[in-house]
């Protein structure tokens, strides 16, 4: 079982989308609203059966890449 830590969200209500980090592998787990419109899904490249596309605001990913050593620079250190 993975050991996950909540690392941030850009939601004003504490909901989705949200990022979590696997403490062992440092992989990022994205929780959010799935992209389900068939016209949108057909535009995705390298999208295989079983894949799930999740809609994430650009700003949340910018935080992931620019602030510290993990998603949103541990936006919520209490979790």
PDB file of C-alpha atoms in Angstrom:
ATOM      1  CA  UNK A   1       0.000   0.000   0.000  1.00  0.00           C
ATOM      2  CA  UNK A   2       1.262   3.463  -0.844  1.00  0.00           C
ATOM      3  CA  UNK A   3       2.001   5.985   1.878  1.00  0.00           C
ATOM      4  CA  UNK A   4       0.480   9.198   0.530  1.00  0.00           C
ATOM      5  CA  UNK A   5       0.766  12.733   1.816  1.00  0.00           C
ATOM      6  CA  UNK A   6      -1.518  15.576   0.784  1.00  0.00           C
ATOM      7  CA  UNK A   7       0.647  18.279  -0.701  1.00  0.00           C
ATOM      8  CA  UNK A   8      -1.652  20.930  -2.077  1.00  0.00           C
ATOM      9  CA  UNK A   9      -4.683  22.203  -3.894  1.00  0.00           C
ATOM     10  CA  UNK A  10      -5.689  25.424  -5.568  1.00  0.00           C
ATOM     11  CA  UNK A  11      -9.291  24.967  -4.545  1.00  0.00           C
ATOM     12  CA  UNK A  12     -10.705  27.637  -2.306  1.00  0.00           C
ATOM     13  CA  UNK A  13     -12.896  24.989  -0.676  1.00  0.00           C
ATOM     14  CA  UNK A  14     -10.224  22.372   0.050  1.00  0.00           C
ATOM     15  CA  UNK A  15     -11.509  20.079  -2.687  1.00  0.00           C
ATOM     16  CA  UNK A  16     -10.367  19.103  -6.144  1.00  0.00           C
ATOM     17  CA  UNK A  17      -8.077  19.233  -7.825  1.00  0.00           C
ATOM     18  CA  UNK A  18      -5.538  18.139  -5.277  1.00  0.00           C
ATOM     19  CA  UNK A  19      -2.043  16.727  -5.312  1.00  0.00           C
ATOM     20  CA  UNK A  20      -0.621  13.956  -3.175  1.00  0.00           C
ATOM     21  CA  UNK A  21       2.900  12.551  -3.071  1.00  0.00           C
ATOM     22  CA  UNK A  22       3.916   8.928  -2.669  1.00  0.00           C
ATOM     23  CA  UNK A  23       6.466   9.125   0.142  1.00  0.00           C
ATOM     24  CA  UNK A  24       8.491   6.177  -1.167  1.00  0.00           C
ATOM     25  CA  UNK A  25       8.581   6.796  -4.916  1.00  0.00           C
ATOM     26  CA  UNK A  26       7.982  10.570  -4.880  1.00  0.00           C
ATOM     27  CA  UNK A  27       5.392  10.058  -7.626  1.00  0.00           C
ATOM     28  CA  UNK A  28       2.631  12.658  -7.745  1.00  0.00           C
ATOM     29  CA  UNK A  29      -0.975  11.502  -7.521  1.00  0.00           C
ATOM     30  CA  UNK A  30      -3.516  13.883  -9.077  1.00  0.00           C
ATOM     31  CA  UNK A  31      -7.072  13.911  -7.781  1.00  0.00           C
ATOM     32  CA  UNK A  32      -9.580  15.855  -9.785  1.00  0.00           C
ATOM     33  CA  UNK A  33     -12.392  16.067 -12.250  1.00  0.00           C
ATOM     34  CA  UNK A  34     -11.991  13.575 -15.091  1.00  0.00           C
ATOM     35  CA  UNK A  35     -11.993  14.739 -18.694  1.00  0.00           C
ATOM     36  CA  UNK A  36     -14.951  12.858 -20.158  1.00  0.00           C
ATOM     37  CA  UNK A  37     -16.066  14.699 -23.280  1.00  0.00           C
ATOM     38  CA  UNK A  38     -15.381  12.232 -26.122  1.00  0.00           C
ATOM     39  CA  UNK A  39     -14.322  15.024 -28.494  1.00  0.00           C
ATOM     40  CA  UNK A  40     -11.735  16.200 -25.946  1.00  0.00           C
ATOM     41  CA  UNK A  41     -10.496  12.691 -25.130  1.00  0.00           C
ATOM     42  CA  UNK A  42      -9.906  11.836 -28.808  1.00  0.00           C
ATOM     43  CA  UNK A  43      -7.411  14.723 -29.006  1.00  0.00           C
ATOM     44  CA  UNK A  44      -5.142  13.231 -26.332  1.00  0.00           C
ATOM     45  CA  UNK A  45      -1.928  11.593 -27.499  1.00  0.00           C
ATOM     46  CA  UNK A  46      -0.596   8.361 -26.000  1.00  0.00           C
ATOM     47  CA  UNK A  47      -3.966   7.769 -24.289  1.00  0.00           C
ATOM     48  CA  UNK A  48      -4.386   4.050 -23.760  1.00  0.00           C
ATOM     49  CA  UNK A  49      -7.260   1.892 -22.557  1.00  0.00           C
ATOM     50  CA  UNK A  50      -7.457   2.223 -18.794  1.00  0.00           C
ATOM     51  CA  UNK A  51      -5.920   5.715 -18.756  1.00  0.00           C
ATOM     52  CA  UNK A  52      -7.772   8.522 -17.030  1.00  0.00           C
ATOM     53  CA  UNK A  53      -7.274  12.175 -17.955  1.00  0.00           C
ATOM     54  CA  UNK A  54      -7.754  14.683 -15.126  1.00  0.00           C
ATOM     55  CA  UNK A  55      -8.347  18.402 -15.566  1.00  0.00           C
ATOM     56  CA  UNK A  56      -5.842  20.451 -13.530  1.00  0.00           C
ATOM     57  CA  UNK A  57      -5.492  24.246 -13.547  1.00  0.00           C
ATOM     58  CA  UNK A  58      -2.170  25.386 -14.949  1.00  0.00           C
ATOM     59  CA  UNK A  59      -1.414  27.370 -11.786  1.00  0.00           C
ATOM     60  CA  UNK A  60      -1.429  24.220  -9.667  1.00  0.00           C
ATOM     61  CA  UNK A  61       1.199  22.649 -11.911  1.00  0.00           C
ATOM     62  CA  UNK A  62       3.247  25.851 -11.906  1.00  0.00           C
ATOM     63  CA  UNK A  63       3.346  25.644  -8.122  1.00  0.00           C
ATOM     64  CA  UNK A  64       4.438  22.022  -8.401  1.00  0.00           C
ATOM     65  CA  UNK A  65       7.362  22.933 -10.596  1.00  0.00           C
ATOM     66  CA  UNK A  66       8.566  26.125  -8.947  1.00  0.00           C
ATOM     67  CA  UNK A  67       8.061  25.946  -5.198  1.00  0.00           C
ATOM     68  CA  UNK A  68      10.353  23.748  -3.188  1.00  0.00           C
ATOM     69  CA  UNK A  69      10.868  20.028  -3.289  1.00  0.00           C
ATOM     70  CA  UNK A  70       7.343  18.819  -3.936  1.00  0.00           C
ATOM     71  CA  UNK A  71       3.853  19.634  -5.018  1.00  0.00           C
ATOM     72  CA  UNK A  72       2.829  23.113  -3.929  1.00  0.00           C
ATOM     73  CA  UNK A  73       5.842  23.209  -1.599  1.00  0.00           C
ATOM     74  CA  UNK A  74       3.907  21.298   1.034  1.00  0.00           C
ATOM     75  CA  UNK A  75       0.993  23.710   0.865  1.00  0.00           C
ATOM     76  CA  UNK A  76      -0.568  21.900   3.788  1.00  0.00           C
ATOM     77  CA  UNK A  77       2.058  20.544   6.139  1.00  0.00           C
ATOM     78  CA  UNK A  78      -0.519  19.306   8.619  1.00  0.00           C
ATOM     79  CA  UNK A  79      -1.505  16.311   6.470  1.00  0.00           C
TER      80      UNK A  79
END
